[in-house]
XYZ file of C-alpha atoms in Angstrom:
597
model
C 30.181 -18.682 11.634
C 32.164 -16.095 9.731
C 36.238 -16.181 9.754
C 37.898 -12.655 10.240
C 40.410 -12.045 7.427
C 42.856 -10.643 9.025
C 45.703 -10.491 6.896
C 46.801 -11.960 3.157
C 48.240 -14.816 5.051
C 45.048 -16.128 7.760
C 44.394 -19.545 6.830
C 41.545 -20.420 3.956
C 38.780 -22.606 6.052
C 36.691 -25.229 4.045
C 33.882 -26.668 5.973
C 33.957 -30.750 6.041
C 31.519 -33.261 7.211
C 33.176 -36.754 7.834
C 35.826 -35.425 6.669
C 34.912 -34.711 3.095
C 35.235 -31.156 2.205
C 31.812 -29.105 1.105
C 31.296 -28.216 -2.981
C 31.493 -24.428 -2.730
C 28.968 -22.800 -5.219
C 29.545 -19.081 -5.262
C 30.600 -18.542 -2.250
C 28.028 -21.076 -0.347
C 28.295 -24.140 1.028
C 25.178 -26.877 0.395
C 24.766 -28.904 3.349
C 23.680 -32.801 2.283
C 22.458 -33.167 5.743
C 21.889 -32.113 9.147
C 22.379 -34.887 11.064
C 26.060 -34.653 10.973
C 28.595 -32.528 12.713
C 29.992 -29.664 10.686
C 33.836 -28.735 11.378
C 36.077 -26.166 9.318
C 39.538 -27.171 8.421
C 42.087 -25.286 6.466
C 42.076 -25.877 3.019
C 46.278 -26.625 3.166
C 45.040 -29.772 5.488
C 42.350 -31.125 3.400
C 44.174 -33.795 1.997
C 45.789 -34.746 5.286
C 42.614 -34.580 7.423
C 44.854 -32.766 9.773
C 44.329 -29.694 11.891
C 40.856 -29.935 12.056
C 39.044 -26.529 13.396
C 36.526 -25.343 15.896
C 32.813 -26.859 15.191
C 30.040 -25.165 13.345
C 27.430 -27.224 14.116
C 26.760 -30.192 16.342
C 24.560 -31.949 14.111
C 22.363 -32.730 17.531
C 19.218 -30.623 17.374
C 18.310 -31.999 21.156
C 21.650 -30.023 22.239
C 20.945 -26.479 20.104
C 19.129 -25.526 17.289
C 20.476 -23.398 13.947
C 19.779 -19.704 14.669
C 20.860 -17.098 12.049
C 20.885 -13.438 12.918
C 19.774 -11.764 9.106
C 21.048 -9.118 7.624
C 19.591 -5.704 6.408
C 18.453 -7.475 3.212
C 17.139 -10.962 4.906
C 18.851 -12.574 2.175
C 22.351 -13.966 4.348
C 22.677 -14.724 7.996
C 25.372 -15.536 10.251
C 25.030 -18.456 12.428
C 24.744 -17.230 16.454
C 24.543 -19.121 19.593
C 21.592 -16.793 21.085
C 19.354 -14.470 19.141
C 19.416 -10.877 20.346
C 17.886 -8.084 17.976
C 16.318 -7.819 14.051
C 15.726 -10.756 12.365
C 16.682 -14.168 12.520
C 16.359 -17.128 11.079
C 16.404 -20.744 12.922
C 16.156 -24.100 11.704
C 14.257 -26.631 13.552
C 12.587 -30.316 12.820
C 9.499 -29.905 10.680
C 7.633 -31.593 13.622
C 8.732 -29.017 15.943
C 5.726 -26.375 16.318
C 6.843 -22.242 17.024
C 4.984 -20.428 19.891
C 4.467 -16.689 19.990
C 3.470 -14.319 17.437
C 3.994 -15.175 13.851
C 7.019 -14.449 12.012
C 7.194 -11.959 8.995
C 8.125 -14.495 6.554
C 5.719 -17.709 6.582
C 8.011 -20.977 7.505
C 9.892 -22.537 4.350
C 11.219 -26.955 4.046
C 15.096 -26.756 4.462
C 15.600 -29.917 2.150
C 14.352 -31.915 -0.061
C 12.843 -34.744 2.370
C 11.132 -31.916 4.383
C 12.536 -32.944 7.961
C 13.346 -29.120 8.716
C 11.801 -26.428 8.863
C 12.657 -22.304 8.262
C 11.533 -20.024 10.892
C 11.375 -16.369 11.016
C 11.674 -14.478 14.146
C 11.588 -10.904 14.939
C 13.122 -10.359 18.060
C 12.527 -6.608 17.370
C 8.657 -6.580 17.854
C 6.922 -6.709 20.954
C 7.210 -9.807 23.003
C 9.530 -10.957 20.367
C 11.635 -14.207 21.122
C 12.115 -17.794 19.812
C 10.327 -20.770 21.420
C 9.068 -24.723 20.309
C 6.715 -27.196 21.250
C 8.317 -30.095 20.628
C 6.968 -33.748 20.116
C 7.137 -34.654 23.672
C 5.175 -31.796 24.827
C 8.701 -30.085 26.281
C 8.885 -26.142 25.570
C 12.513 -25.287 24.097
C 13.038 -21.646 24.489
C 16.192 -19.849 23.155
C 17.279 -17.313 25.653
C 18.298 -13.786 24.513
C 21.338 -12.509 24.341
C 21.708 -8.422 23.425
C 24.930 -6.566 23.661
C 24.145 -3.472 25.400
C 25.674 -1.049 23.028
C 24.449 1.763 20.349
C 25.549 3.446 17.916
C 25.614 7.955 18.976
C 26.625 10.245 16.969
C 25.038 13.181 14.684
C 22.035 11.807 12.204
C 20.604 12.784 9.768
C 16.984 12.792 9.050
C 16.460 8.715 8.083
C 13.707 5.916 8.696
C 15.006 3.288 7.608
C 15.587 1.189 10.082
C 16.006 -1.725 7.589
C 19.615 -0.099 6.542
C 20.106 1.134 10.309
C 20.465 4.766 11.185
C 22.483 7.251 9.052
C 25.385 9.529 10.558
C 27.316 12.611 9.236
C 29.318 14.870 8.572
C 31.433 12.027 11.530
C 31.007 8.750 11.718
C 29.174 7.828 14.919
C 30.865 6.093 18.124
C 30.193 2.783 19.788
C 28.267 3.191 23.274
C 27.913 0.894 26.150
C 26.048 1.081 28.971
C 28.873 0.462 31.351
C 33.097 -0.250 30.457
C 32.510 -4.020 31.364
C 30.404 -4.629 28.558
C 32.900 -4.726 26.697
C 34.764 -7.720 28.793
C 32.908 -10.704 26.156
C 33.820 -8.445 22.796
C 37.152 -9.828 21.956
C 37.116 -8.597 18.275
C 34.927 -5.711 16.041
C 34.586 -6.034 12.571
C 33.778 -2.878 10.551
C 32.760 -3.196 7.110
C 30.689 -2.426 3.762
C 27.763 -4.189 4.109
C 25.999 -5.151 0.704
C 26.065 -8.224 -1.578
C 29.597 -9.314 -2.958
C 33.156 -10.426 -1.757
C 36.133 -8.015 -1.471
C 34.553 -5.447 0.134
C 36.583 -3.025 2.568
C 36.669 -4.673 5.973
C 39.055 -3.721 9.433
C 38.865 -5.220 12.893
C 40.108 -3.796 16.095
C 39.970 -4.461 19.853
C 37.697 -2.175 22.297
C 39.687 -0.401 24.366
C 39.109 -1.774 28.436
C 37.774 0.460 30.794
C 36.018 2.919 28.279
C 32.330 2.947 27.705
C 32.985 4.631 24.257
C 34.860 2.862 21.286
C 35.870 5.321 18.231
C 35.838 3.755 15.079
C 38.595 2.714 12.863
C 40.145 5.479 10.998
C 39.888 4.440 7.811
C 36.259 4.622 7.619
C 36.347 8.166 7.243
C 38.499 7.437 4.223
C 35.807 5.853 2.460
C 33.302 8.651 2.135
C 29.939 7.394 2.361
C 28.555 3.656 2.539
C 26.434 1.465 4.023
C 28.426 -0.563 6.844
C 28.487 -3.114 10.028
C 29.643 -3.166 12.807
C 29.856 -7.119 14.543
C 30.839 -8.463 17.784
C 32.791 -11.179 18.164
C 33.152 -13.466 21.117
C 36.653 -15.098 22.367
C 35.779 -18.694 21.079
C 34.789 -16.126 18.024
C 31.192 -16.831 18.201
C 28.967 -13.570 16.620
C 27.587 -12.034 19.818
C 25.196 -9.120 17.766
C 25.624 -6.681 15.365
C 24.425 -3.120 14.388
C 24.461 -1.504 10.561
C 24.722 2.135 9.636
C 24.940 4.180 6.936
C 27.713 7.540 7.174
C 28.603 10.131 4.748
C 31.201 12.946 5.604
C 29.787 15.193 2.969
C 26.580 15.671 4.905
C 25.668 17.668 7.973
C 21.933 18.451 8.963
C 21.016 21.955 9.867
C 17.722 22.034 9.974
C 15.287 19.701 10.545
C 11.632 21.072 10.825
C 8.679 20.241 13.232
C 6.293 17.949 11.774
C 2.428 17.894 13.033
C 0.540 15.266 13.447
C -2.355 16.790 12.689
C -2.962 19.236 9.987
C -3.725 23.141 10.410
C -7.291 24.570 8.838
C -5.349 25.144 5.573
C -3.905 21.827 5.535
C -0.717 20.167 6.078
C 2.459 22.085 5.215
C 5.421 21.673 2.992
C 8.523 20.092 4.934
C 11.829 21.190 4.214
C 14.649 19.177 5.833
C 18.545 21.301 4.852
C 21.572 19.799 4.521
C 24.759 21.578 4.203
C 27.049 19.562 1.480
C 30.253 18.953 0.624
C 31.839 20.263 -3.032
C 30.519 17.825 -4.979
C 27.803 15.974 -3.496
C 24.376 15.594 -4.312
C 20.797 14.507 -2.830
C 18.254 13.184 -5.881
C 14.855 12.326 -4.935
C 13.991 8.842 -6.101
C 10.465 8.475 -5.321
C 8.075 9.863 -5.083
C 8.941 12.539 -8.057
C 6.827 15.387 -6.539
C 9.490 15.796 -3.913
C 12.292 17.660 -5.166
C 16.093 18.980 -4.315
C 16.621 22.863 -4.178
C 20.143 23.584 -4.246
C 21.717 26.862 -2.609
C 25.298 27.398 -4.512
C 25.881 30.107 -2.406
C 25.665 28.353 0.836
C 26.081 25.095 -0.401
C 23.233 23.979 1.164
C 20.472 21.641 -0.050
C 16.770 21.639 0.756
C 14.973 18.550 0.771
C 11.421 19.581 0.114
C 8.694 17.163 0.621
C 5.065 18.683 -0.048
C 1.878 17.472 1.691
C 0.578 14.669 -0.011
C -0.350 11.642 1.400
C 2.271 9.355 -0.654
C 5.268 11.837 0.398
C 5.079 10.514 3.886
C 7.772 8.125 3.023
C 10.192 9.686 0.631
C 13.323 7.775 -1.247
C 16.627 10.131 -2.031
C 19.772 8.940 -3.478
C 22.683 10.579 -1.506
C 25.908 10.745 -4.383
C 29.522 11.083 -2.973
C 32.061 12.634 -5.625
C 33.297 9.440 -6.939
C 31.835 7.092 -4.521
C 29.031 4.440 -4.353
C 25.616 5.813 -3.978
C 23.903 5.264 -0.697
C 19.811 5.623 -0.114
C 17.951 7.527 2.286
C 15.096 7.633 3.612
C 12.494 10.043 5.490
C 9.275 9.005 6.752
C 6.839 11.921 8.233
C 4.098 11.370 10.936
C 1.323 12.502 9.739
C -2.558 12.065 10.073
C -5.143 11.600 6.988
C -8.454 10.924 6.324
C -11.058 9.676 3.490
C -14.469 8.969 3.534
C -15.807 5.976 1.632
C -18.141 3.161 1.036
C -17.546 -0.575 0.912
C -15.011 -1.269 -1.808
C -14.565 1.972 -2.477
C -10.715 3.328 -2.735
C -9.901 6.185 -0.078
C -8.345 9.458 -1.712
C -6.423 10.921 1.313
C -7.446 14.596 2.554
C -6.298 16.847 5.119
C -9.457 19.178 4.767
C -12.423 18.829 6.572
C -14.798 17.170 4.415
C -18.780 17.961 4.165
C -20.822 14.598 4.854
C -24.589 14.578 5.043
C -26.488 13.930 8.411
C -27.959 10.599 6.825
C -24.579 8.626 6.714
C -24.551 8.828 10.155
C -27.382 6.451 10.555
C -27.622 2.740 11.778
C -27.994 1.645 8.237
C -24.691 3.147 6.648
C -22.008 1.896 4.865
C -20.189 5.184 5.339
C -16.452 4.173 7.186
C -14.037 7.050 7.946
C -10.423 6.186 6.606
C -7.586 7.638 9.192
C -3.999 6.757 7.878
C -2.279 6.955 11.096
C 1.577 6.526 11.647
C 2.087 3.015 13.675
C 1.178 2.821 16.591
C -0.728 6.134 17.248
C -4.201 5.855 18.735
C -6.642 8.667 18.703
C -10.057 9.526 19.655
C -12.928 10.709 17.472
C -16.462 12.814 18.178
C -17.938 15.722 17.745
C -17.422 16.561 21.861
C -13.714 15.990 23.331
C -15.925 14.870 26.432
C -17.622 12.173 24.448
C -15.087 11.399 22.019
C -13.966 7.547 21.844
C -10.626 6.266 21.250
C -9.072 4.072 18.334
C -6.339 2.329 17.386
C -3.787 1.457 16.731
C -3.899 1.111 12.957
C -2.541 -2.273 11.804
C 1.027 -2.959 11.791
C 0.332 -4.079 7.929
C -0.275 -0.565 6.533
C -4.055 -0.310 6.350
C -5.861 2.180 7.412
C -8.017 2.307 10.490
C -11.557 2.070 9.844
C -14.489 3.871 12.004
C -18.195 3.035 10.800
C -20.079 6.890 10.660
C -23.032 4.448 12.014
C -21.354 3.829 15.503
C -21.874 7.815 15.834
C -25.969 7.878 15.361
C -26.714 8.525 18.563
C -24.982 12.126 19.329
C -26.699 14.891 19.128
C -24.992 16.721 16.746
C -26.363 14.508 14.262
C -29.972 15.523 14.581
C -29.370 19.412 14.620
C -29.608 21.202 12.109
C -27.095 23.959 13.092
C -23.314 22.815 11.727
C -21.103 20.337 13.478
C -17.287 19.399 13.287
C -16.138 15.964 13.551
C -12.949 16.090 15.001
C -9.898 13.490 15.494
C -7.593 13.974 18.544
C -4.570 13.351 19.263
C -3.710 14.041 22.860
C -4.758 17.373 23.660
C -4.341 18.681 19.660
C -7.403 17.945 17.544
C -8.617 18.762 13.804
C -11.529 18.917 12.056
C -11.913 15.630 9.629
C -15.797 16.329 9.055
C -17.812 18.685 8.467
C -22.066 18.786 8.819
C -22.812 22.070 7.792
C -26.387 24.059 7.890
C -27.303 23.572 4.526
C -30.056 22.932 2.090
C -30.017 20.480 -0.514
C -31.465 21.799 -4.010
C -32.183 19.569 -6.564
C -29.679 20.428 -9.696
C -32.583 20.849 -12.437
C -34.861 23.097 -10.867
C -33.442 24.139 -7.836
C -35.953 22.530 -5.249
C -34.864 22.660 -1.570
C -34.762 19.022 -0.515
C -36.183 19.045 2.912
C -36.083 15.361 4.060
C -35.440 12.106 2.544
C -38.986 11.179 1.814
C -39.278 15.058 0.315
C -36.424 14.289 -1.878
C -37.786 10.907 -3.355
C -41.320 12.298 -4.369
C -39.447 15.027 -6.006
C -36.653 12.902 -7.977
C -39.989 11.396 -9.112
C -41.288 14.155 -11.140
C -38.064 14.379 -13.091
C -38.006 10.682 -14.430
C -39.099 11.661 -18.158
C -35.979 14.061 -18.024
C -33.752 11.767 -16.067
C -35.191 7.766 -17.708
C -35.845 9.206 -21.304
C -37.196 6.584 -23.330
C -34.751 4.809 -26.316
C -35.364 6.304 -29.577
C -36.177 3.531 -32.248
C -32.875 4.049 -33.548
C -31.414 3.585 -29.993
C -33.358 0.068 -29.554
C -32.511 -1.030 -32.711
C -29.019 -0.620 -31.611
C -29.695 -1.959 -28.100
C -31.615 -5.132 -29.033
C -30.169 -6.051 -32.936
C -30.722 -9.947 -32.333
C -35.077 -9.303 -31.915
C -36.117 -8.870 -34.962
C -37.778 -5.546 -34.360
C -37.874 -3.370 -38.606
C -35.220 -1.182 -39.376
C -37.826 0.626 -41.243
C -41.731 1.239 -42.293
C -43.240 2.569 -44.516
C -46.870 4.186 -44.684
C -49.055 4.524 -47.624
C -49.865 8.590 -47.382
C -53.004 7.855 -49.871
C -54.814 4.873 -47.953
C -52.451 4.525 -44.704
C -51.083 0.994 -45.475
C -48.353 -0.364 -43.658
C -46.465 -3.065 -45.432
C -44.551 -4.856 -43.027
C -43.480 -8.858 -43.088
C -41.000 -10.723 -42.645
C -38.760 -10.081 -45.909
C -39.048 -6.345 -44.696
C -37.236 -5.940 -41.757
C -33.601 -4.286 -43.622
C -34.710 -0.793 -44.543
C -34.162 -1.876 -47.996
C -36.669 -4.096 -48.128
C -39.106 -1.891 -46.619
C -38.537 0.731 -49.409
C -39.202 -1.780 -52.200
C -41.986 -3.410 -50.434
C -44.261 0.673 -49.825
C -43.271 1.190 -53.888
C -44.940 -2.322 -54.301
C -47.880 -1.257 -52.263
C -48.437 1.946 -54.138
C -48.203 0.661 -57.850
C -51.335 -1.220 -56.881
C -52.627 0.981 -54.516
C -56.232 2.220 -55.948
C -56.235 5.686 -54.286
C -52.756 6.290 -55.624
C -52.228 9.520 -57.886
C -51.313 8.913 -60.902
C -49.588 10.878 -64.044
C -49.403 9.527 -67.548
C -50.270 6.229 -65.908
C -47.200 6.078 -63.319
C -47.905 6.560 -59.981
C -46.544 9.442 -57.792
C -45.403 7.474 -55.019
C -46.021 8.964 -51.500
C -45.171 7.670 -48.212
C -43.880 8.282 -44.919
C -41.773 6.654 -42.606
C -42.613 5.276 -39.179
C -39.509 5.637 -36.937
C -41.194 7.339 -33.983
C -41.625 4.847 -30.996
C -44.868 5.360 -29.788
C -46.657 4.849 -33.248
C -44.329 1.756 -33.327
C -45.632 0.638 -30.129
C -49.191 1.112 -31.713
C -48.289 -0.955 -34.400
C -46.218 -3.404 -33.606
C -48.922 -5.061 -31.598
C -51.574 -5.353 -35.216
C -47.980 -6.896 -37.392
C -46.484 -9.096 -34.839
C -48.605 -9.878 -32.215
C -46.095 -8.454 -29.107
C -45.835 -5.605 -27.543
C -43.576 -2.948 -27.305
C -41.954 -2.514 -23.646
C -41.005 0.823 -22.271
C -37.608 0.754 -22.995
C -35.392 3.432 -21.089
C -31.632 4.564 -20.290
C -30.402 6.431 -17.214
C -29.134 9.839 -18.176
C -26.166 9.925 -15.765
C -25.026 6.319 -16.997
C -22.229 4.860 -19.956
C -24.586 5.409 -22.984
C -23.298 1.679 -23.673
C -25.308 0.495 -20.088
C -27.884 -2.003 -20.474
C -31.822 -0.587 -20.867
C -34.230 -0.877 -18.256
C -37.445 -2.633 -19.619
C -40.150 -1.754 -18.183
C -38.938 -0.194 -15.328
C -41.224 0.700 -12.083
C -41.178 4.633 -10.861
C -39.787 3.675 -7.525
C -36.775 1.388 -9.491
C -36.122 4.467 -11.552
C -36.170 6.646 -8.174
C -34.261 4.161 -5.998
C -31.438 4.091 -8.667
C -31.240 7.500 -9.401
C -31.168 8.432 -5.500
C -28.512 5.564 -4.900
C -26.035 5.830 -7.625
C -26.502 9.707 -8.757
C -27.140 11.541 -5.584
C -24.483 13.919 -6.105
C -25.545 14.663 -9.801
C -29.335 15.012 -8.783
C -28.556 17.236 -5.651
C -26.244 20.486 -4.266
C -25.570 21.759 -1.234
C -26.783 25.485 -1.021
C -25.894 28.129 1.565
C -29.086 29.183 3.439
């Protein structure tokens, strides 16, 4: 329950249980319990126990339950008698199970011994309300209570409907569907909303036999904000309450027509204009590729937001001369698209993009990506008389996903003229993909790639260009821990090659061939020295000749993909159709173009 301060001289409430005043720690008052009943008393009647004050809480969960209507930020409530819009929170036994859809926060112990439980409810999705099973099998369903009045008025181009809608250059009025409406509101409360105490608050009584209530004067006074509005009961119970956001420096004139679905060159640029008061300004806050153009001579400001995906929600920072800075927020409707595999991150376009007829077959892992504003289903095909609807996209944020696969059997696939893929949306539609009549030509020698099978045999007569073989200085560095010689050495006058194990450094390997040749008998000599003369051995297929005669193993074929990290593990011994597969799986778009015919 909140108490209305209103004057310096309103009485200072403490809440009690048993009589024994709550500690206060900033502000908040820890409850021990909730098995007892909860009272307020005024603070000048502590002592006395006297003049006790209405009751909080009952203490009696079999009588009502603890339901807290949240604010903006979910991080305070106010306690209500009957949930009616947003988010609330209520406080149950632990052994008390919810019904209906799942709340947005998961349910949270209430004290230490766990006998209560923390329930979220919002009563603003569909077939949002607050029901229990309780241990007896019993249902306990909260009825719902909403005050049938809005807020109307001019707004300005917002989405946040965290902070509620945002009004200007006037602040908006208070609307109810009929003058008795207003018959249960004994008080309104107008005020900053926000953490922190001492912020500007007023209160005032709506006006009987009007359906529209004008708001206080003095919120004009204060500029710009972020506020509530609350309704108050006679027995000054909350009934609801609304938030808003105003600024009098601010008037909209223009706000431009957003497509769903992008043109053939694309989405286009959106620029919302403001008209601004001396000394106000609109900063974008995220993301920084939006920007602010400011006309001095009109003193109007564009709000430009460019077509990229992540600009569909756009943060600004609206600045009053001298006042407290209050966000806003624009979200844009708008349809993308991105082709990927499994695991693969989308990158968002609004171009048609060129797919090849085989990722349309049963065996693909191809999924078309459509980032869809919530709610919005469409329907996808190459024919608007076959197309097939999906959707919605999940309320989470992800993406819809459509398998290429569940279009194999339309007969656009199997032509080889060009086909669009298009998404619809109603009667509008654009072109997402595109199978174009092309040729694929390999990259190296410009071969037309005619069909799969035509393609494989022909990656196959590139695999000496494409798996080139290690050079000994490359498996040396490969395999350092096998032993293999850094070096040999060849007699040039009787073809010895000196190779053990002391000669594996290419140190070694000199001294040993110098060695070899003082004793050699075919050596040349002069003046009794001999003229040493040798060769080295570093080419791998005379290694693989030799290496067999020194240690008894074999050589394997030892070869690196050309398209991958030179740091990528060799393939030993690798099979032709390995090589192929890989190349064809992981490199298809360095191995092959598309080609006009």
């Amino acid at each position: 329950m909140e108490v209305i301060e209103l004057d310096d001289s309103s009485l200072e409430w403490v809440p009690v249980i048993d009589g024994i005043p709550l500690e206060e720690r900033s502000g908040f008052y820890q409850l021990p319990s909730l098995d007892s009943p909860v009272r307020l008393v005024s603070r000048s009647c502590v002592d006395s126990a006297e003049g006790p004050g209405p009751e909080v809480w009952s203490g009696d969960f079999s009588k009502e339950l603890l339901v807290f209507k949240l604010d903006a930020d979910a991080r305070q409530g106010r306690r209500v008698h009957c949930p009616g819009r947003g988010l609330c929170l209520v406080v149950a036994p632990s052994d008390w199970k919810p019904l209906g859809r799942p709340g947005p926060v998961a349910p949270e112990p209430v004290l230490p011994d766990g006998a209560y439980t923390a329930h979220y409810f919002d009563l603003d999705a569909e077939d949002g309300h607050v029901a229990f099973r309780r241990p007896d099998g019993h249902e306990s369903r909260l009825a719902r209570h909403r005050l049938d009045v809005r807020l109307e008025g001019a707004v300005l181009p917002d989405s946040s409907a965290r902070m509620g809608p945002f009004f200007g250059p006037t602040p908006p009025v208070l609307s109810a569907a009929t003058p008795e409406v207003w018959d249960e509101v004994a008080t309104i409360v107008v005020g900053e909303e926000g953490p922190g105490r001492k912020r500007w608050r007023t209160h005032f009584h709506p006006s009987t036999g009007s359906r529209i209530q004008e708001m206080p004067p003095e919120l004009v006074s204060k500029g710009a904000g972020w506020f509530f509005v609350r309704f108050y009961s006679y027995t000054d119970d909350l009934i609801d309450s609304l938030d808003f956001r105003f600024a009098s420096g601010l008037q909209l004139m223009h706000r431009p027509q957003v497509r769903l679905l992008p043109g053939t060159e694309g989405h286009d640029e959106v620029r919302f204009v403001l008209s601004a008061g001396r000394g106000w300004e609109v900063t974008p806050m995220w993301p920084r590729l939006c920007r602010a153009e400011v006309d001095q001579s009109s003193s109007e400001i564009a709000l430009v937001i460019p077509a990229a995906p992540e600009a569909d929600e756009t943060r600004w920072q609206v600045d009053p001369p001298g006042g407290r800075p209050v966000p806003l927020v624009i979200r844009l409707d708008r349809v993308w698209w991105s082709l990927v595999d499994d695991g693969e991150e989308p990158r968002w376009s609004d171009r048609p993009l060129r797919v090849l007829r085989d990722w349309f077959r049963p065996v693909s892992r191809k999924r078309l990506l459509l980032k869809l504003p919530r709610g919005l289903r469409v329907r996808l095909g190459f024919d608007a008389s076959m197309a097939r609807e999906f959707g919605p996209a999940g309320s989470d944020g992800r993406p819809l996903a459509v398998h290429l696969r569940d279009f194999a059997d339309c007969p656009e696939v199997t032509r080889p003229s060009p086909a669009s893929f298009r998404v619809w949306v109603s009667r509008e539609s654009a072109v997402c993909l595109s199978l174009p009549a092309l040729t694929l030509r390999c990259r190296i020698c410009d071969h037309p790639g005619t069909s799969r099978q035509d393609m494989v045999r022909h990656v196959g007569s590139h695999l000496d260009d494409l798996f080139p073989r290690l050079s000994w200085e490359e498996i040396l560095e490969a395999f350092p821990d096998r032993g293999y010689p850094k070096a040999l050495y060849r007699c040039s006058y009787c073809g010895h090659i000196e190779f053990n194990e002391q000669t594996i450094s290419s140190d070694n390997a000199t001294s040993a061939i110098l060695a070899h040749l003082d004793n050699c008998p075919y050596a040349e000599r002069d003046g009794g020295r001999v003229i040493p003369r040798f060769e080295p051995i570093d080419d791998v297929e005379r290694m693989r000749e030799i290496l067999p005669r020194l240690r008894q193993e074999n050589l394997p074929d030892i070869r690196r993909c050309r398209f991958c990290p030179r740091d990528s593990e060799p393939w030993e011994d690798p099979s032709r159709e390995a090589m192929t597969a890989h190349l064809m799986e992981r490199h298809w778009d360095e191995l092959w173009t598309y080609r006009e015919e």
